[in-house]
Protein backbone atom coordinates (compact mmCIF):
# COMPACT_ATOMS: atom_id res chain seq x y z
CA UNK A 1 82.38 130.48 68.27
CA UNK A 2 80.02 127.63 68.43
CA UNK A 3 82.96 125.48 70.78
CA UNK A 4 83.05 128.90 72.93
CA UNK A 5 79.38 128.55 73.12
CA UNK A 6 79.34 124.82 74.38
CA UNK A 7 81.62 124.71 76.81
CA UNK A 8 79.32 128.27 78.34
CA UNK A 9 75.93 126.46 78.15
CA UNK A 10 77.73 123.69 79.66
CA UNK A 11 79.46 125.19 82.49
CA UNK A 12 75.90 127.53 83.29
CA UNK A 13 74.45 124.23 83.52
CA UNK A 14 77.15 122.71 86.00
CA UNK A 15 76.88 124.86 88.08
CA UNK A 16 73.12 124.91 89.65
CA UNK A 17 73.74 120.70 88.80
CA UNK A 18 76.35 120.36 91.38
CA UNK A 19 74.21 122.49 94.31
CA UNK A 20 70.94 120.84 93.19
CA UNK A 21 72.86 117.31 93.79
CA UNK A 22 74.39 117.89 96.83
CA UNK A 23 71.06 119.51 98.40
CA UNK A 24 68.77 116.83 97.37
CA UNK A 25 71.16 113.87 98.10
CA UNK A 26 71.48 115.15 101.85
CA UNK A 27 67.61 115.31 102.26
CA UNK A 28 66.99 112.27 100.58
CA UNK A 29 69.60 110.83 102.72
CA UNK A 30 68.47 112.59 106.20
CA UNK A 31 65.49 110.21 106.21
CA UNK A 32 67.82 107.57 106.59
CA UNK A 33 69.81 108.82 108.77
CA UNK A 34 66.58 109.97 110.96
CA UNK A 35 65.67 106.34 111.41
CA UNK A 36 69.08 104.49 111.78
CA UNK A 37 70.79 107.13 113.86
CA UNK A 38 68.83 105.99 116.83
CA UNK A 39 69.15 102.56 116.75
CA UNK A 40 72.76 102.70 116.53
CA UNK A 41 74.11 105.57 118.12
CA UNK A 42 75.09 105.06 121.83
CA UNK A 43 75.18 101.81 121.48
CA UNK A 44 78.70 100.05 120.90
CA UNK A 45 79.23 101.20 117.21
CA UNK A 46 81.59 103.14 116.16
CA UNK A 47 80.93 106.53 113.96
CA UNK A 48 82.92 104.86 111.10
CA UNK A 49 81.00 102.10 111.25
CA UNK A 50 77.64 103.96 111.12
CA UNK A 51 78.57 106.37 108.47
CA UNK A 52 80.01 103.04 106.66
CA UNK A 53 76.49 101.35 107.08
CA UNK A 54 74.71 104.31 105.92
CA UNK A 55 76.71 104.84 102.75
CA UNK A 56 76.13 101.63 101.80
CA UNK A 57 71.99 102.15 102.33
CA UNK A 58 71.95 105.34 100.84
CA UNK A 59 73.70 104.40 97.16
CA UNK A 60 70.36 103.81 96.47
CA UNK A 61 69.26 107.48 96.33
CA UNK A 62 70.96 108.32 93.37
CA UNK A 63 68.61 106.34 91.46
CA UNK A 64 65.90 108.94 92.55
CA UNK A 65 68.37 111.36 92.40
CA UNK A 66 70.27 112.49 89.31
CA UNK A 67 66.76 112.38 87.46
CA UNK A 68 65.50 114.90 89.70
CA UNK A 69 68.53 116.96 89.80
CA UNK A 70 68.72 116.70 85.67
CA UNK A 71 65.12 118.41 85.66
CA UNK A 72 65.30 120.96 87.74
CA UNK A 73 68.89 121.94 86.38
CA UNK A 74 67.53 122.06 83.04
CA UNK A 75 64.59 124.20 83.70
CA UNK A 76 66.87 126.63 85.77
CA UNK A 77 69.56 126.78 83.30
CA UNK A 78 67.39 127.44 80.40
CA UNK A 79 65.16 129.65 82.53
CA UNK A 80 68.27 132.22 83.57
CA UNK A 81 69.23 132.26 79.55
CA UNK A 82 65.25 133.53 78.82
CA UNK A 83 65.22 135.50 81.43
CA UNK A 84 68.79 137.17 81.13
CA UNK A 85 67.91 137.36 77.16
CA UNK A 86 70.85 135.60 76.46
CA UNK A 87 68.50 132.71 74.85
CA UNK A 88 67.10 135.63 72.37
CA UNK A 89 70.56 136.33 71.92
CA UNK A 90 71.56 132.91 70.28
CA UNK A 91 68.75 132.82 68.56
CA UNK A 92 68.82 136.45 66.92
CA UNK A 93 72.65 134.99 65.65
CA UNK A 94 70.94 132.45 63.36
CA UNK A 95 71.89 129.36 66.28
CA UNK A 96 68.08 127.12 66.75
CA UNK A 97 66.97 126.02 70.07
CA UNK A 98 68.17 122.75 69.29
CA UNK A 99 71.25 123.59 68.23
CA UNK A 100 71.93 124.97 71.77
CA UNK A 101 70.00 122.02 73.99
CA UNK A 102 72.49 119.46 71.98
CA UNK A 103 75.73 120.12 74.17
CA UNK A 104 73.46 119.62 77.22
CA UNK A 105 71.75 116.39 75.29
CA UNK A 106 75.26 115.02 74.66
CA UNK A 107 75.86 115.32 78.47
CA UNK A 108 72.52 113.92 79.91
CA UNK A 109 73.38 110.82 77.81
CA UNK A 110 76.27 110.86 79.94
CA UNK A 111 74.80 111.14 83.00
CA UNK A 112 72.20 108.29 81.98
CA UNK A 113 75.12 105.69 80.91
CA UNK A 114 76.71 106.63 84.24
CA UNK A 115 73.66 105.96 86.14
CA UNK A 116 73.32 102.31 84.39
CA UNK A 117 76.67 101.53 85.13
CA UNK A 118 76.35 102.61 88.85
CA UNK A 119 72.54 100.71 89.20
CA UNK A 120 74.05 97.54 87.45
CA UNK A 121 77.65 97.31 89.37
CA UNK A 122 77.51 99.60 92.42
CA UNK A 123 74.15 99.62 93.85
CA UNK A 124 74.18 95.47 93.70
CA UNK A 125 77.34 95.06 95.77
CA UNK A 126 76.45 98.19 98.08
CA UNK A 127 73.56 96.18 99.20
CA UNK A 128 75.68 92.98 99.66
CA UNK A 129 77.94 94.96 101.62
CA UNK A 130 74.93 96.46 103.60
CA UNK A 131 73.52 93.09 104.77
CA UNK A 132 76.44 91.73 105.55
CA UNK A 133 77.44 94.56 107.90
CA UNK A 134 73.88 94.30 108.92
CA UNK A 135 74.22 90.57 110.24
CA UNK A 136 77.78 90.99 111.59
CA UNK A 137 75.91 93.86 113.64
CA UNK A 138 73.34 91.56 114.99
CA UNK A 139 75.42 88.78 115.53
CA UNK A 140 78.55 90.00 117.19
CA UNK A 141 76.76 93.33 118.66
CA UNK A 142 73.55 91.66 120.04
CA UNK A 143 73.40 94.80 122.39
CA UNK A 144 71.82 96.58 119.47
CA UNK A 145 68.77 94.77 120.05
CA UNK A 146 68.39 96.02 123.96
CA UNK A 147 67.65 99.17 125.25
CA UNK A 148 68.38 99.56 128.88
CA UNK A 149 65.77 99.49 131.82
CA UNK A 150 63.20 98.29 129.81
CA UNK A 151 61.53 95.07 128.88
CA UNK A 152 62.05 93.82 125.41
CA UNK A 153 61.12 90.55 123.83
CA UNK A 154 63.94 90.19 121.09
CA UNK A 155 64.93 86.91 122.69
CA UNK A 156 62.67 84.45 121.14
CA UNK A 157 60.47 82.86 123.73
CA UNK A 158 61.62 85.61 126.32
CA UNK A 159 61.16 88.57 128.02
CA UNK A 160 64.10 90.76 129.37
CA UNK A 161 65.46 93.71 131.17
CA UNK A 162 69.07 94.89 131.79
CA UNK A 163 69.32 97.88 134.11
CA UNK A 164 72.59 99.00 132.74
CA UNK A 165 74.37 98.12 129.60
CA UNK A 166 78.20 99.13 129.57
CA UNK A 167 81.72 97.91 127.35
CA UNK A 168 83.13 98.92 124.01
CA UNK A 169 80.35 96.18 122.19
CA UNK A 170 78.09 96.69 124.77
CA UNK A 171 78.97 93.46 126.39
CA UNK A 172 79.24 94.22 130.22
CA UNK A 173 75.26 94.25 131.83
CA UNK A 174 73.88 94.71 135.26
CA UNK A 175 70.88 94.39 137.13
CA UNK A 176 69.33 91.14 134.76
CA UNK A 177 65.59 90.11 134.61
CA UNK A 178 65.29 87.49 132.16
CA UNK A 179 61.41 85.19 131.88
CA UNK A 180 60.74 82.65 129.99
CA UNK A 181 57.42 83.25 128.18
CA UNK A 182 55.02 80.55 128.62
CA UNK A 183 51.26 80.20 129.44
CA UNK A 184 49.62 79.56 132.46
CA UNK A 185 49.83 75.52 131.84
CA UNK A 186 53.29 75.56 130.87
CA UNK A 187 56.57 75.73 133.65
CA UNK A 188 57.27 79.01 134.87
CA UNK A 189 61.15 80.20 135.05
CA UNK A 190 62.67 83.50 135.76
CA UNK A 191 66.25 84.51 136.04
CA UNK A 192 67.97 87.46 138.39
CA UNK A 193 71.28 87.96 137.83
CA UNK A 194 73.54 91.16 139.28
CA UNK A 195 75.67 90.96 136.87
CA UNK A 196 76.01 89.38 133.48
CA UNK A 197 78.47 89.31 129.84
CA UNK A 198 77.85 88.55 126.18
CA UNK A 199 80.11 86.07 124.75
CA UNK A 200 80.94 85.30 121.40
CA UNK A 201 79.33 81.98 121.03
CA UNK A 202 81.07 79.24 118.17
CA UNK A 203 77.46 79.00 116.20
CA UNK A 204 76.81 82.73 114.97
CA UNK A 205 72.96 81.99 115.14
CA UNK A 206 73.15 81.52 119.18
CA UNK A 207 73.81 84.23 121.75
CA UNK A 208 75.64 83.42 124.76
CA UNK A 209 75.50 84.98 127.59
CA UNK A 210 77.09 84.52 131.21
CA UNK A 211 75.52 85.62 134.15
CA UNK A 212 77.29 85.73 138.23
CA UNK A 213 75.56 86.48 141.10
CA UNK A 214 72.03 85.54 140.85
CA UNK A 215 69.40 82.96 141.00
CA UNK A 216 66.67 80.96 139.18
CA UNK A 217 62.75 81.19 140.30
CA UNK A 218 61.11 77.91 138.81
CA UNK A 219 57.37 76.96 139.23
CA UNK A 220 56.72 73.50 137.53
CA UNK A 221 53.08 73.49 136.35
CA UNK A 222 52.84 70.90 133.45
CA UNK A 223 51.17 67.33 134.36
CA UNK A 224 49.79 69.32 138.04
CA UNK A 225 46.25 69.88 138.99
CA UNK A 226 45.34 72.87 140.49
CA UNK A 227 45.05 72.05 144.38
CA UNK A 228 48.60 70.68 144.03
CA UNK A 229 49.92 73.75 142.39
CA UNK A 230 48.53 75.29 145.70
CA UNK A 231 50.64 73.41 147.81
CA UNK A 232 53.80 73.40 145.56
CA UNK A 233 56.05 76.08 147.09
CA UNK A 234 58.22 77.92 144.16
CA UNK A 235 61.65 76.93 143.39
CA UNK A 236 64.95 78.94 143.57
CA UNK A 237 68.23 77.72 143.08
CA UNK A 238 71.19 79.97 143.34
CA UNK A 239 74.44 80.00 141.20
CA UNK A 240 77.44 81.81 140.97
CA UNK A 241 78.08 81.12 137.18
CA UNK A 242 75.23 80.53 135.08
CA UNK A 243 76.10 79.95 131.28
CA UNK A 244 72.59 80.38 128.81
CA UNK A 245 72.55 80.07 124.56
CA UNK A 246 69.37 81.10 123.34
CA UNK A 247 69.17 80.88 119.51
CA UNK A 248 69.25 84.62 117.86
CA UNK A 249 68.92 83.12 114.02
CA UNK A 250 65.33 85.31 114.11
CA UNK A 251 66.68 88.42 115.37
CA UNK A 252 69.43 88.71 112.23
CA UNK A 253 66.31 87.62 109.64
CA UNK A 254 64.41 90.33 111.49
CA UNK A 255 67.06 93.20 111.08
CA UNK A 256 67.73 92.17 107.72
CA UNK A 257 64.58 91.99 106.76
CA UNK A 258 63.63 95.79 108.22
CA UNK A 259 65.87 97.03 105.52
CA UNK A 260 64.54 94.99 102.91
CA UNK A 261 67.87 93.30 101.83
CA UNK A 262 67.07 89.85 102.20
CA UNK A 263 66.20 88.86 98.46
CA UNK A 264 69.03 88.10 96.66
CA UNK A 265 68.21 89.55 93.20
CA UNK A 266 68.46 92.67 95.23
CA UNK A 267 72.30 91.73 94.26
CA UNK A 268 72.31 91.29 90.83
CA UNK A 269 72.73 93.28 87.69
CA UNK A 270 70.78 92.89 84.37
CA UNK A 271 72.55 89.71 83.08
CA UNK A 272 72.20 88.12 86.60
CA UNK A 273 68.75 89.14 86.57
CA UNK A 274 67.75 87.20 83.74
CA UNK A 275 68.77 83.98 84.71
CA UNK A 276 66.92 84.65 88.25
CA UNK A 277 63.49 85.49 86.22
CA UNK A 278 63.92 82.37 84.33
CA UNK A 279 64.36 80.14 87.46
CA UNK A 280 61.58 82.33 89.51
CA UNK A 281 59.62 81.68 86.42
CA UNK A 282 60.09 78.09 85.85
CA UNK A 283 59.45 77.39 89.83
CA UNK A 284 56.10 79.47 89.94
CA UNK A 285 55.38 76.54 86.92
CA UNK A 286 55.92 73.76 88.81
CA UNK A 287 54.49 74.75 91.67
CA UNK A 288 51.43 76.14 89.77
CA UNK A 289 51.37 72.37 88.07
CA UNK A 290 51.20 71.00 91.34
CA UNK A 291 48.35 72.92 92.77
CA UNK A 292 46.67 72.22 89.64
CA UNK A 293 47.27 68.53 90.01
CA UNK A 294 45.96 68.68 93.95
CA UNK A 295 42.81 70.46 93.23
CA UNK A 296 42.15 67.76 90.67
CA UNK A 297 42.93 64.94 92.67
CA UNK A 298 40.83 66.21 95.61
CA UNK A 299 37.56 67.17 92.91
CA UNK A 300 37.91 63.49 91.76
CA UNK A 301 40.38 60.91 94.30
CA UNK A 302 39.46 57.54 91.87
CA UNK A 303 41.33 59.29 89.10
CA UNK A 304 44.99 59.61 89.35
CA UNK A 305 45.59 60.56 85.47
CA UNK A 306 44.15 60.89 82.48
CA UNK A 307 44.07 57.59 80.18
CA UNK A 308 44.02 58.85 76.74
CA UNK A 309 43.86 55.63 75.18
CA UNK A 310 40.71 54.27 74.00
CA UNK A 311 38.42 52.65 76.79
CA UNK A 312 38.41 48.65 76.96
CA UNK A 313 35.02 48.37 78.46
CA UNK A 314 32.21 51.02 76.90
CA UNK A 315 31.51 53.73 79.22
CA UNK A 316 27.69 53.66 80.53
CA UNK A 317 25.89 56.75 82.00
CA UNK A 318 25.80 57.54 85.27
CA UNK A 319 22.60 56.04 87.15
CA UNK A 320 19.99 58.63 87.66
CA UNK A 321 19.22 59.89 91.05
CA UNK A 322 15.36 59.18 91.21
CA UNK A 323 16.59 55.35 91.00
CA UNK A 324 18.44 55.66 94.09
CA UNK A 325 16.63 55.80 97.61
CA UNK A 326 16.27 59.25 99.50
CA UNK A 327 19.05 58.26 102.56
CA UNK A 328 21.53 57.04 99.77
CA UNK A 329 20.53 60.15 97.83
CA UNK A 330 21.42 62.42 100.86
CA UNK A 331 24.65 60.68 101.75
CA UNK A 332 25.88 61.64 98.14
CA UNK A 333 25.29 65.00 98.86
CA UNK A 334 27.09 65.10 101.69
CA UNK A 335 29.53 63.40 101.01
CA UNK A 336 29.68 66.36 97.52
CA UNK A 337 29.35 68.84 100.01
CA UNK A 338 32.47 67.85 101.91
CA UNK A 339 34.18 67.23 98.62
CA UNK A 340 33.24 70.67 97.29
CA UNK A 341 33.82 72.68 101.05
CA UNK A 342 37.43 71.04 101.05
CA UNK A 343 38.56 72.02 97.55
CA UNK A 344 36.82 75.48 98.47
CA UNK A 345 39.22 75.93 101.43
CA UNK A 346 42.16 74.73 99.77
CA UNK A 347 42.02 76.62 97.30
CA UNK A 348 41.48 79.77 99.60
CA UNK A 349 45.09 78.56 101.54
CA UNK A 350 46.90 78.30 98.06
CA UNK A 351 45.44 82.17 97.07
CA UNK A 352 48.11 83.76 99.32
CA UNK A 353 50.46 81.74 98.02
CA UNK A 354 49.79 82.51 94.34
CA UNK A 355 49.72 85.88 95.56
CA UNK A 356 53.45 86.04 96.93
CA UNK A 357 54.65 83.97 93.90
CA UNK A 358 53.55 86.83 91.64
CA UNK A 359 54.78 89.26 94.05
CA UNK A 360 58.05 88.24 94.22
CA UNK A 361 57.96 87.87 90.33
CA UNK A 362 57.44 91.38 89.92
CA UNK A 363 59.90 92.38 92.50
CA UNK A 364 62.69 90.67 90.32
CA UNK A 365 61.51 92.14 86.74
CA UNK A 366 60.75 95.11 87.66
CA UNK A 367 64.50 95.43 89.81
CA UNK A 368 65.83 94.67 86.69
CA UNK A 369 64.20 96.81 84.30
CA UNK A 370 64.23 99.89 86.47
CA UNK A 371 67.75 99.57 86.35
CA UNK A 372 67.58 100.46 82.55
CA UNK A 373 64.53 102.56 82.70
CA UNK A 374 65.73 105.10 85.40
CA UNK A 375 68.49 105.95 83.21
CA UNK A 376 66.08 107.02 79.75
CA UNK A 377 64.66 108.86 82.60
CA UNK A 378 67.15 111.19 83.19
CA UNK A 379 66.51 111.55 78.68
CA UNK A 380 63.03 112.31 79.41
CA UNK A 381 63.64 115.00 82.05
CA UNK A 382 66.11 117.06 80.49
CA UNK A 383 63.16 117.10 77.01
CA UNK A 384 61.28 118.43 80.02
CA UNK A 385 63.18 120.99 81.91
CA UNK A 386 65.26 122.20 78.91
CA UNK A 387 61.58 123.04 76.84
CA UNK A 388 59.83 124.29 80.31
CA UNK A 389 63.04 126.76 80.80
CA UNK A 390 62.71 127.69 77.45
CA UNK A 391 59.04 128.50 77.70
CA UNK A 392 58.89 130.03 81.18
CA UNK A 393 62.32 132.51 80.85
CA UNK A 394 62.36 132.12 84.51
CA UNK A 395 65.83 131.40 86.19
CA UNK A 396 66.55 130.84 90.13
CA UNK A 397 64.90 128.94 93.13
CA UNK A 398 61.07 129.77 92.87
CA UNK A 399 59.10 128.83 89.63
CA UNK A 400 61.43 126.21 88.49
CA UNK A 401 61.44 124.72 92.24
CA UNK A 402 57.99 124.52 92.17
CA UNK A 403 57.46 122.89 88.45
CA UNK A 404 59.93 120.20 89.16
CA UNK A 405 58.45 119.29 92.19
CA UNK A 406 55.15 118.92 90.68
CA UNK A 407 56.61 116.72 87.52
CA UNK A 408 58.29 114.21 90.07
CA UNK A 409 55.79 113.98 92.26
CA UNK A 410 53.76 113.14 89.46
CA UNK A 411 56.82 110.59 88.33
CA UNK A 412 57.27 109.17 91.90
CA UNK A 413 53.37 108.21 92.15
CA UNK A 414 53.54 106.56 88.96
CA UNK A 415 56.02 105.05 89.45
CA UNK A 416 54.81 103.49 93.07
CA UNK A 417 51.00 103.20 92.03
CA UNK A 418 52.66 101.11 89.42
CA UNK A 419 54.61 99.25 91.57
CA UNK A 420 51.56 98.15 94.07
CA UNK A 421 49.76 97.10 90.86
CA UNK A 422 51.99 94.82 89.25
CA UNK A 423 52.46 93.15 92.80
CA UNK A 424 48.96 92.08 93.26
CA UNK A 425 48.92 91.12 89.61
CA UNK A 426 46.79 93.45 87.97
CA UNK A 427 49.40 94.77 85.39
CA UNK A 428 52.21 93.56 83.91
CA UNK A 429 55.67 94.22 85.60
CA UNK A 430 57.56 94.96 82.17
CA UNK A 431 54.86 97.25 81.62
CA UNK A 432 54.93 98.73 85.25
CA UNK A 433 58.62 99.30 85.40
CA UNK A 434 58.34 101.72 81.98
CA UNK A 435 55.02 102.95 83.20
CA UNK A 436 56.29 106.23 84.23
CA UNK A 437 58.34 106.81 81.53
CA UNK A 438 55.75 106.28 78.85
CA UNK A 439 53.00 108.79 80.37
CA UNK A 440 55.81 111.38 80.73
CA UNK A 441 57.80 110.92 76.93
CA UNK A 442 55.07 112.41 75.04
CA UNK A 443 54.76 115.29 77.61
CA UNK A 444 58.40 115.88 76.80
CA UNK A 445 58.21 115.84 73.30
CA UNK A 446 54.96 117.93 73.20
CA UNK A 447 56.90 120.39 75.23
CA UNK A 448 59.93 120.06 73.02
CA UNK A 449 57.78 121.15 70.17
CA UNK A 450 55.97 124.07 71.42
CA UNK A 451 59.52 125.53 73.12
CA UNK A 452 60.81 124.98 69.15
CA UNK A 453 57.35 127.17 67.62
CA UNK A 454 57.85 130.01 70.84
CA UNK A 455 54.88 129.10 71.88
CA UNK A 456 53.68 130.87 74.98
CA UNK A 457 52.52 127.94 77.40
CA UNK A 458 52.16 130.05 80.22
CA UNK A 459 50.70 133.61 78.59
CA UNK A 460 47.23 133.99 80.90
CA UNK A 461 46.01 136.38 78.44
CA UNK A 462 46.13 133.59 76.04
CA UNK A 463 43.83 131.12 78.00
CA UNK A 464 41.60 133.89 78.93
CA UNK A 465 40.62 134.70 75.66
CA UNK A 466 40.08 131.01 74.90
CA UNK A 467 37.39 130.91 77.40
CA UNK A 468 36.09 134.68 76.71
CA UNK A 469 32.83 133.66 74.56
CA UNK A 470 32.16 130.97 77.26
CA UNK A 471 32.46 134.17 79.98
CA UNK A 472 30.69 136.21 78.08
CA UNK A 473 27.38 134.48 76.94
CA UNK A 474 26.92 133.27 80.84
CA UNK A 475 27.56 136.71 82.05
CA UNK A 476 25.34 139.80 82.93
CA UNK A 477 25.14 142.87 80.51
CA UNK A 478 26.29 145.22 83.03
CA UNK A 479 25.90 148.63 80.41
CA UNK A 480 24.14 151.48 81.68
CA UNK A 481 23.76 150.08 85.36
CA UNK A 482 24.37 153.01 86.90
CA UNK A 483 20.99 155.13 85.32
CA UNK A 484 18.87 152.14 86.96
């Protein structure tokens, strides 16, 4: 009887899980597909290739998730038992509410062990996988980067326009406009070109391209005074074959870096994580120990270290300003002034740099310990939507919806207030990456309880007469009114 009953709470609960999952991993996933399609569609990918890409981006979203689904699966599932009176049912046969939440336990531990295996193994090489796909994109498909009859700066150092951009790759252009950026005291150069080919060049950080047909406008400005530039006609040399590198190494850091892929801890599971804290850790030392050692030297430039042996000669004071003569006097102030305006600004330079140190410090710990936390989240959830089902008897789409929204909302700000605070150093990352998770737990255990006592959470009647003396003593007699 108790197997019979099981495998039914188990399958009721499969059921709205395997919708819920599907649903929310398609919108989560739409929002990437809403900003990639259109840089890549159209334009010499294939569809494999972009649903390849994407898969590989969106592994991610299961993180985010299976959590979510886990709550509002709960609540549903536990909702259509109160509501169908099946939940009175169990409970009238002598089985306890915990009794029946512990087949559904059993598999949320599941899911959770499932989830860190897929954050520590899959996610890491997903994202390998996505950067590298990501730099073979912008260094054999540099077509990508161009959008046709328009001027675009992704050259670096230049400013260009292809009329028409054709070929498998996107290889084959027409109608070229390519000008070198430079200011008005620098040489002027421009390039017109019918027709034009990317080539694959040997150095994967250079473009090359070829260009027939065209000619190059040159107006050399550098070392020339202005009435001679007046008199200087323009330049323009003609060519049937014109063969141009120009170095693309900052367009592949920029598309890597616009999906945030470029750190490499990003690729690492827990084990690998540690050793990357400890050397993260252990540079931000040194590098602290050298600022330290700058500021010091700069505050005092006689003393190179400290002599902690006993002085040879006795140490007299320092000669008192009224002895010394008012120009002296003021050229020792200056000369502090300077002293003190120059550690003052140096320090100011190193504050940004303290202040990506610790952010990139975070970034690793808190990578690594979400990859642990996000699975006792899925725990926490079920405590949650299991007891709120319970409570609320209400199965289906509306009230559930709505509750589990409003508990990961609540979650997802945590969880990126938390974030933004442990980057600019104002809480610990350990702390920040379980944030979340600790406001929540007692939430789900206080619910846990009061679904185990029957309580009625959400009887009005209940609250009303909570607050009834309050109403009352601030309210007007309203008796006999009408024989005013």
């Amino acid at each position: 009887m108790i197997k019979k009953l099981d495998g039914y709470v188990i399958k009721t609960f499969f059921g709205p899980f395997l919708f819920i999952f599907s649903v929310l991993f398609f919108i989560f996933v739409v929002n990437i597909i809403w900003i990639r399609l259109a840089q890549f569609t159209g334009k010499g990918l294939s569809y494999w290739e972009i649903l390849k890409l994407l898969s590989y981006l969106s592994a991610i979203v299961v993180q985010l998730v299976l959590p979510l689904t886990i709550l509002l699966s709960s609540i549903m599932t536990f909702g259509d038992f109160g509501e169908r009176y099946e939940l009175a049912a169990m409970k009238a046969a002598g089985i306890s509410l915990t009794r029946i939440m512990l087949p559904l336990f059993v598999t949320t531990l599941f899911f959770s062990a499932f989830l860190f295996f897929f954050s520590n193994n899959v996610v890491p090489d997903f994202q390998r996988k996505a950067k590298n796909m990501l730099y073979n994109i912008a260094a054999t498909k540099p077509a990508l980067n161009f959008t046709p009859g328009q001027f675009l700066q992704q050259l670096p150092g230049y400013s260009v326009k292809f009329d028409k951009i054709t070929g498998e790759n996107g290889e084959n252009l027409t109608g070229i406009f390519i000008h070198k950026m430079a200011t008005s005291f620098e040489d002027q150069q421009s390039i017109v070109a019918e027709k034009g080919k990317f080539v694959p060049a040997d150095n994967p950080n250079y473009l090359k391209l070829v260009l027939f047909n065209g000619h190059i406008y040159e107006d050399h400005l550098n070392g020339i005074d202005y009435n001679a530039r007046l008199k200087q006609p323009d330049q323009a040399i003609k060519f049937d074959t014109l063969v141009s590198h120009f170095n693309i190494s900052e367009i592949i850091d920029k598309a890597i870096e616009a999906e945030k892929i470029t750190d490499d801890y990003s690729f690492q599971n827990v084990v690998e994580l540690n050793t990357t804290i400890k050397k993260t850790k252990k540079s931000n030392d040194d590098i602290m120990n050298n600022m330290t050692y700058e500021l010091v030297s700069q505050a005092n430039s006689y003393v190179s270290y400290v002599d902690k042996s006993k002085a040879k000669i006795p140490v007299t004071a320092p000669a008192k300003t009224d002895t010394v003569n008012s120009k002296k006097k003021e050229e020792m102030l200056y000369s502090a002034y300077n002293k003190l305006e120059n550690i003052k600004q140096s320090t100011l330079g190193k504050e940004g740099q303290i202040k990506d140190m610790h952010a990139y410090f975070a970034r690793v710990v808190m990578h690594q310990q979400r990859i642990v936390s996000y699975s006792v989240t899925c725990l926490i959830f079920f405590l949650i939507g299991a007891s709120l089902g319970s409570i609320i008897r209400k199965g289906g789409l509306g009230l559930p919806v709505v509750i589990a929204i409003v508990i990961f909302i609540l979650f997802y700000v945590l969880n990126l207030s938390a974030e933004n605070i442990a980057w600019s150093g104002g809480i610990d990352p350990y702390l920040a990456a379980w944030l979340p998770n600790l406001v929540l737990l007692p939430f789900g255990v206080w619910l846990t309880y009061k679904a185990l006592t029957d309580s009625q959470l959400f009887d009005a009647e209940k609250y009303k007469s909570m607050f009834k003396p309050l109403i009352n003593r601030f309210s007007k007699n309203k008796e006999h009114q009408r024989y005013r």
